[in-house]
Coordinates of C-alpha atoms and ligand atoms in Angstrom, one line a residue:
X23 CA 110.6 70.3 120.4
X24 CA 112.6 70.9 117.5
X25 CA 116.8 71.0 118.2
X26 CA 119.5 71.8 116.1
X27 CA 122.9 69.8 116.8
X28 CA 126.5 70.2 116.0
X29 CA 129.4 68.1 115.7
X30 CA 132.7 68.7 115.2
X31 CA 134.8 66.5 117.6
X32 CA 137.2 65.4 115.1
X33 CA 137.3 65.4 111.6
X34 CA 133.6 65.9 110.5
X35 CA 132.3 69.0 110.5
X36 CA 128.6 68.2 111.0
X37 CA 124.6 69.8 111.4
X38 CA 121.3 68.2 111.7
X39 CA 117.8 69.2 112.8
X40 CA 116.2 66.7 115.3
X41 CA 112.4 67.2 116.0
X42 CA 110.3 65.5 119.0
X43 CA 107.1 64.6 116.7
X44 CA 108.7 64.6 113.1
X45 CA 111.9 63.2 113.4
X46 CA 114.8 63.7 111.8
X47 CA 114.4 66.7 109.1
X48 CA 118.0 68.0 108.2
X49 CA 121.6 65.9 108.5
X50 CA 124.7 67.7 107.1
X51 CA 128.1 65.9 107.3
X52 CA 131.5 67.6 105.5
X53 CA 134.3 65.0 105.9
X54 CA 137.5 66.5 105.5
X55 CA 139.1 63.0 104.9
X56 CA 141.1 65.0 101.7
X57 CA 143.1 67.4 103.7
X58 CA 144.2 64.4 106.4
X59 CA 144.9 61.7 103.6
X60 CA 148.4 63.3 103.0
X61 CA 149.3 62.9 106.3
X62 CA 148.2 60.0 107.0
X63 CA 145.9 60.9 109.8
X64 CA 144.0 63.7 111.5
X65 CA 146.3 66.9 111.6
X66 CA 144.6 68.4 114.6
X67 CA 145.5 72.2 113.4
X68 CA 144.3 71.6 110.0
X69 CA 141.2 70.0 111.4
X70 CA 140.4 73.0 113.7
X71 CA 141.0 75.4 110.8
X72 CA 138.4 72.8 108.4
X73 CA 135.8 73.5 111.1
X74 CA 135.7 77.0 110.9
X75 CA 136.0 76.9 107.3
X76 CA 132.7 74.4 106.8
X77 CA 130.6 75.0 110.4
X78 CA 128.8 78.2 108.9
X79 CA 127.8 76.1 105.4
X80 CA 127.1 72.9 107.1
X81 CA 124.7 74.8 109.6
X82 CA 122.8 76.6 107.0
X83 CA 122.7 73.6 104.7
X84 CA 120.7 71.9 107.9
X85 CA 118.4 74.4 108.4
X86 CA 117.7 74.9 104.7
X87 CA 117.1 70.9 104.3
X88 CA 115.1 71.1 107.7
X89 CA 113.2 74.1 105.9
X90 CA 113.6 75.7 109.8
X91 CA 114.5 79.1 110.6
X92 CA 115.7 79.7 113.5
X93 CA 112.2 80.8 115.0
X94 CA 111.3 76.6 114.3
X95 CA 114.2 76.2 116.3
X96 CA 113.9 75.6 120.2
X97 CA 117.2 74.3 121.6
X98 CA 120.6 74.0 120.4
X99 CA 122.9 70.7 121.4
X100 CA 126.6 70.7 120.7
X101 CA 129.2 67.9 121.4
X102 CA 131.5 69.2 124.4
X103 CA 134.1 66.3 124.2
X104 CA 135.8 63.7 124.0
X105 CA 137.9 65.0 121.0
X106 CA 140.5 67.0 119.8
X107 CA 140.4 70.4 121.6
X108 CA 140.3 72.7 119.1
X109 CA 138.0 71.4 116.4
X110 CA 135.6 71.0 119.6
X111 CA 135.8 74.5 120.3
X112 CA 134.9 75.6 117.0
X113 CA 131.2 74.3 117.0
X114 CA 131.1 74.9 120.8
X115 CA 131.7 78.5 120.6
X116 CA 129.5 78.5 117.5
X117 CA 126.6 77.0 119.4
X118 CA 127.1 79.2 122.1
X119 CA 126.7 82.3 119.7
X120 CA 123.8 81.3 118.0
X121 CA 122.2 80.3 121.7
X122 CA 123.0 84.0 122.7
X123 CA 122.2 85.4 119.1
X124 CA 118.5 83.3 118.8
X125 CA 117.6 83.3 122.5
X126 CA 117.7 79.4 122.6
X127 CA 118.4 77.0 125.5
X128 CA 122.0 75.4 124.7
X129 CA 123.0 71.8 125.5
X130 CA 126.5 70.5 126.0
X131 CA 126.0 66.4 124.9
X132 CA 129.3 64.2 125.3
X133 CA 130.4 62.3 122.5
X134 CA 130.0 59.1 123.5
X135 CA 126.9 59.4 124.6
X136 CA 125.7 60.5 121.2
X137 CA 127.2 57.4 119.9
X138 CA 125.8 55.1 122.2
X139 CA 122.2 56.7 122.3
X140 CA 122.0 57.3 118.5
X141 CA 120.7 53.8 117.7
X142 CA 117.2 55.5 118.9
X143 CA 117.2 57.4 115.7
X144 CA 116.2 54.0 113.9
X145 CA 114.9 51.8 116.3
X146 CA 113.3 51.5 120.2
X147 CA 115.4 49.5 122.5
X148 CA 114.2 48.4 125.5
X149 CA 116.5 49.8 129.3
X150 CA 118.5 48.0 129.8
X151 CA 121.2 47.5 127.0
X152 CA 124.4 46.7 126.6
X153 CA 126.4 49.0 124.2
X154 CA 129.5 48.2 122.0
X155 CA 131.0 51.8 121.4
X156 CA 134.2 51.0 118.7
X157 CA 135.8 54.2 117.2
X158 CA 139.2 55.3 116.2
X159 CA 139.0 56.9 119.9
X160 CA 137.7 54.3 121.6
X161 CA 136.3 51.0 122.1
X162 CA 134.3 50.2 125.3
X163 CA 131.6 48.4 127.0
X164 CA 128.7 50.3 128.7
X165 CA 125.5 48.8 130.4
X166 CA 123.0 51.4 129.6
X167 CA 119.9 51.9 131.7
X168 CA 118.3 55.0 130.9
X169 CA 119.1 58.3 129.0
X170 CA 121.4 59.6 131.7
X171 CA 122.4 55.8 133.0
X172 CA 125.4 55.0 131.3
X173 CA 127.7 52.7 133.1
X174 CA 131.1 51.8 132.1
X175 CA 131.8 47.8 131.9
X176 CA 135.5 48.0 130.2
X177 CA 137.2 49.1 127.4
X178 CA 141.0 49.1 125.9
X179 CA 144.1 49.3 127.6
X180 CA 146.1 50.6 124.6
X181 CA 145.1 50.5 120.8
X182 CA 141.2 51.3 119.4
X183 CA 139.7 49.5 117.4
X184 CA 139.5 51.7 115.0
X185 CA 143.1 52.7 115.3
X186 CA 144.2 49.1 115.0
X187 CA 142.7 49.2 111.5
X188 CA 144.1 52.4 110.5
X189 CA 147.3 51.7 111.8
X190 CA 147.2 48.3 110.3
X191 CA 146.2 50.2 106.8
X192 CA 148.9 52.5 106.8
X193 CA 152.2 49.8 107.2
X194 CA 149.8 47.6 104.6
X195 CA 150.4 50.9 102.4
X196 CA 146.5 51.2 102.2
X197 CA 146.1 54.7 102.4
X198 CA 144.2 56.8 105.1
X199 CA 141.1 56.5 106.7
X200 CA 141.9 52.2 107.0
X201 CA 139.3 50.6 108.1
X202 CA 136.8 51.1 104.9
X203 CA 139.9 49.9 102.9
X204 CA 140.3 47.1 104.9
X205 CA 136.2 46.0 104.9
X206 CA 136.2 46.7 100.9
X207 CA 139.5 44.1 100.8
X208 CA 139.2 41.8 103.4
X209 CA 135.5 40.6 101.4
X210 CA 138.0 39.4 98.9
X211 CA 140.3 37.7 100.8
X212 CA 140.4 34.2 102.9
X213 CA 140.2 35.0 106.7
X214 CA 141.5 31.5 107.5
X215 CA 144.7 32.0 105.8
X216 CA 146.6 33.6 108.5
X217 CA 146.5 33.2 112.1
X218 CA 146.7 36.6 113.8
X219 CA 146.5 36.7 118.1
X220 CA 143.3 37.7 119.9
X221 CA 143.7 39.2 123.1
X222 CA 140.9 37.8 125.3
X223 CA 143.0 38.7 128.7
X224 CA 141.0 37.1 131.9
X225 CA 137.5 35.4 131.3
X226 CA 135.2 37.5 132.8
X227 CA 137.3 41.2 131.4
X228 CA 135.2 43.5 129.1
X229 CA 138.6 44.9 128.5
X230 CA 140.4 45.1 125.5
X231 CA 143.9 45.1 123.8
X232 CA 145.1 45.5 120.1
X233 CA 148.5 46.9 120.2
X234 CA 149.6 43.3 120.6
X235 CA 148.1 42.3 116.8
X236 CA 149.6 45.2 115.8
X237 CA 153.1 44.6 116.8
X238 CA 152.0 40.9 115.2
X239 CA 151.0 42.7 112.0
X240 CA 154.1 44.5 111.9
X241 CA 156.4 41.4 112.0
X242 CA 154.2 39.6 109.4
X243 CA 154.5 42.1 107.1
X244 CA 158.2 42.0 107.5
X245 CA 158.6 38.0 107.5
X246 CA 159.2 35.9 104.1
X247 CA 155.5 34.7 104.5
X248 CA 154.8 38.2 105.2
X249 CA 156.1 39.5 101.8
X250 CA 154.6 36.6 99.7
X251 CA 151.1 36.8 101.0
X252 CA 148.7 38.2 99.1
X253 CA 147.1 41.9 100.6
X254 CA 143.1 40.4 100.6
X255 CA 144.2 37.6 102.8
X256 CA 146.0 39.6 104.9
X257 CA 143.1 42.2 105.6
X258 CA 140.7 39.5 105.6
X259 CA 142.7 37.4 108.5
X260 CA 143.6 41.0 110.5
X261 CA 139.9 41.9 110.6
X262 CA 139.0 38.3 111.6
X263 CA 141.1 39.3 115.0
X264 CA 139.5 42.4 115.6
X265 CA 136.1 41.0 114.9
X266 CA 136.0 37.8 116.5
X267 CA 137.5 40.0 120.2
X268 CA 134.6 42.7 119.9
X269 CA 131.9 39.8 118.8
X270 CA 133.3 37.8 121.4
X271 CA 133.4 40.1 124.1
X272 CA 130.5 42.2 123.5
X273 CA 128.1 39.3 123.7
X274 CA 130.1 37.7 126.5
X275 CA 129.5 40.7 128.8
X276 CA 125.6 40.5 127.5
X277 CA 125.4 37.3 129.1
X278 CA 126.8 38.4 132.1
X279 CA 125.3 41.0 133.1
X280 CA 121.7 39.1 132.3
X281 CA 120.6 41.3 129.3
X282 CA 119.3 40.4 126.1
X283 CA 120.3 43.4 123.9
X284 CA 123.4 44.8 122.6
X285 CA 123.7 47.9 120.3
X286 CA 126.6 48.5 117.9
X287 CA 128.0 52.2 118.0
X288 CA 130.9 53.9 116.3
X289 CA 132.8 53.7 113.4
X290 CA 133.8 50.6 113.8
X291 CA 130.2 49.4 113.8
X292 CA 130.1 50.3 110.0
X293 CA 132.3 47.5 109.6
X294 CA 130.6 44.6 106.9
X295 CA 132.5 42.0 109.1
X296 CA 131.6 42.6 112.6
X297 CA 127.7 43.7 111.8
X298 CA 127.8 39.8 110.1
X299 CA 129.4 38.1 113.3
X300 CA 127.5 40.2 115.7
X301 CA 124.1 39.1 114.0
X302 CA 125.4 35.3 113.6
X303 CA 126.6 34.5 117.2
X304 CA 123.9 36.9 118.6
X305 CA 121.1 34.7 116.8
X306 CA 122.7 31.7 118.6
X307 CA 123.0 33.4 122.1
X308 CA 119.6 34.6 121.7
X309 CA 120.9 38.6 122.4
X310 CA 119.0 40.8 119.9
X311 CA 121.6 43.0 118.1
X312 CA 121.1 46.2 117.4
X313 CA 122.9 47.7 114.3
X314 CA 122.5 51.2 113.1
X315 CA 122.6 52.2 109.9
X316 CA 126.2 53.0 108.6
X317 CA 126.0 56.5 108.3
X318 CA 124.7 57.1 112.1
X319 CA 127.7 54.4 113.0
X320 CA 130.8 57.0 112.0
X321 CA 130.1 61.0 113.1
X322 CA 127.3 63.0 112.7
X323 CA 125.0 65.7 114.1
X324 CA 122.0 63.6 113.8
X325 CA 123.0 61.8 117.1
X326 CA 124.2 65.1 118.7
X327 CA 120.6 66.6 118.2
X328 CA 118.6 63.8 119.0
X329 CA 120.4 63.8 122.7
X330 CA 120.1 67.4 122.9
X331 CA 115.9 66.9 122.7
X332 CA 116.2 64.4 125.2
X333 CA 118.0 66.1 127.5
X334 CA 116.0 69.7 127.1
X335 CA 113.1 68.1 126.9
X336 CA 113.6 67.2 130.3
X337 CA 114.8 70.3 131.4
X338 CA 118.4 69.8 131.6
X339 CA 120.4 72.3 129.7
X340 CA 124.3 74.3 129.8
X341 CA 125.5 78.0 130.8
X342 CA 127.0 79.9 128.9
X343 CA 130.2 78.2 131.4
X344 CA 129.8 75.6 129.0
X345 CA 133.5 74.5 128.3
X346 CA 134.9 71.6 126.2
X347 CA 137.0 68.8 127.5
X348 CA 139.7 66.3 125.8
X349 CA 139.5 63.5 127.8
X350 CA 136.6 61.0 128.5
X351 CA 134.9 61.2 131.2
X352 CA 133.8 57.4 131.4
X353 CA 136.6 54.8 132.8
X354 CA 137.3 52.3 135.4
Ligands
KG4_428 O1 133.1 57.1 115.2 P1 134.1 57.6 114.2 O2 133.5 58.1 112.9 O3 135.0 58.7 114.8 C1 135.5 58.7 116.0 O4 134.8 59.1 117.0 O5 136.7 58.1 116.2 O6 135.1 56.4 113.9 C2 136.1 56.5 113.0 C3 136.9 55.1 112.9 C4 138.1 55.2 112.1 O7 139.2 54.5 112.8 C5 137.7 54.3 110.8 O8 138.8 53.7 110.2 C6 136.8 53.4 111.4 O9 136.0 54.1 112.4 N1 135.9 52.8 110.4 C7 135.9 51.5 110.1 C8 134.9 51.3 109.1 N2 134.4 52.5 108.8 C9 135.0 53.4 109.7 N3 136.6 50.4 110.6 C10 136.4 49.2 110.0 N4 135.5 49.0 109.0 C11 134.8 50.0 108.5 N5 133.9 49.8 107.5
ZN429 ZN1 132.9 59.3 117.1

């Protein structure tokens, strides 16, 4: 089964072409990181209006790269939420045209699914895992048993991961999206230099807090050893916070829940940092980590499509009722 998926959750405008035997043939991503970095942040309008500007292009660009018409094609899967509203709508009412127009089955695939599952693009992992999903949406712990067995173990009470670095970036001056920034000049810096708080709440939580560090951040920053310090030590010693809680606590809930596996997901799981720690302290709890590559870490369609040809292929798919939906549909 061959199944062309679309993303557009956020700020990526994204294709790719996911087939059962061959693999993955076409992936397409348009960031539109240059019409947000003047604002500091996703723009939701803008980002709606981006979508329709790049979904045509980006679709094509798949197909072309997957050399698959739409004949080739037997399924389409499209990301129905979490995200921002409107830039969802945009490839979900594009997925539903071309499921009318081409006669194909269509397949509504939630977000974090896609991000949890899309470590199968690169490797096999063994039922049951846990997963480590850190975005600039979210950061959560899920014990996944099976392609529709997705249970949630915790996740933040405020701040995500993600948005704690971008946040973090922005009153450091750094410029938007933060958290590359921050990886590129926390290498440089000393980690030890400055003690920032962890938020470990109870012992046994799989929750998580950050807007405590950032409050922390924000005094720093505005304290005479705040002002002196040099920018690599403080990015380097901010990470070190973020990194040693999702390390910590990832692998924690591993070894509480008796399984031997835990998969990185989301942005956040791009970070040079955390892949390090998680592959250090998970050598030494014996839990194989599982890291994706980069690129399949932060948005794409690669992800959407390969869920898509799971689900289809065992005969699950949407009506044209289809709707998308802001909120996510895992918590406590
Ligand atoms: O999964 P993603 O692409 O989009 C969401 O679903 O949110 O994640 C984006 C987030 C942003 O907050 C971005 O700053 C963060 O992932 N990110 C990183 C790194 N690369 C992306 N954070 C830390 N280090 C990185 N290398
Ligand atoms: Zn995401």
């Amino acid at each position: 089964m061959r199944v062309l998926g679309i993303e557009s959750s956020c700020d990526e405008t994204a294709a790719a072409v996911y087939d059962t035997s061959a693999g993955l043939l076409g992936n397409v991503v348009s960031s539109q990181v240059k019409v947000h970095a003047a604002y500091g942040g996703v723009v939701p309008e803008l980002a709606s209006r981006e979508h329709l500007r790049s979904v045509v292009p980006v679709v094509e660009k798949a197909l072309t790269d997957a050399a698959s018409g739409s004949d080739a094609i037997d399924g389409i899967a499209v990301t129905a939420g979490p995200g921002l509203i409107g830039s969802l709508l945009v490839g979900l009412c594009f997925a539903k045209s071309l499921s009318y127009a081409w006669g194909k089955p269509l397949c509504g695939v939630d977000h974090l699914e896609s991000h949890v599952y899309a470590v199968f693009l690169e490797s096999e992992v063994a039922f049951p895992y846990v997963a480590l999903l850190v975005s600039g949406g979210h950061t959560s712990l899920f014990r996944v048993a099976g392609w529709r067995e997705m249970k949630f173990l915790g996740g933040t009470l405020d701040d995500a991961a993600g948005e704690a670095f971008d946040k973090a970036a922005k009153m450091m001056g750094l410029g938007y999206p933060g958290g590359v920034v921050m990886d590129r000049l926390a290498r440089e810096g000393d980690a030890a230099r400055h003690r920032f708080p962890r938020a470990w709440l109870s012992h046994d939580s799989a929750d998580f807090s950050f807007s405590g560090l950032k409050t922390a951040l924000r005094t720093f920053l505005a304290s005479p050893e705040g002002s002196a310090a040099r920018v690599p030590d403080i990015a380097a010693s901010f990470q070190e916070a973020i990194v040693d809680v999702l390390a910590g606590k990832a692998l924690a809930t591993a070894r509480r829940e008796g399984i031997p596996r835990l998969v990185l997901s989301g942005g956040v799981s791009a970070n040079s940092r955390l892949r390090e720690l998680a592959r250090e302290r998970g050598a030494a709890a014996g839990v194989e980590v599982f890291l994706p590559s980069k690129s399949l870490c932060t948005d794409n369609a690669a992800m959407v499509a390969l869920l898509g040809e799971r689900r289809l292929s065992a005969g699950f798919s949407s009506g044209a009722e289809l709707n998308a939906y802001a909120a996510s549909r895992f918590s406590r």
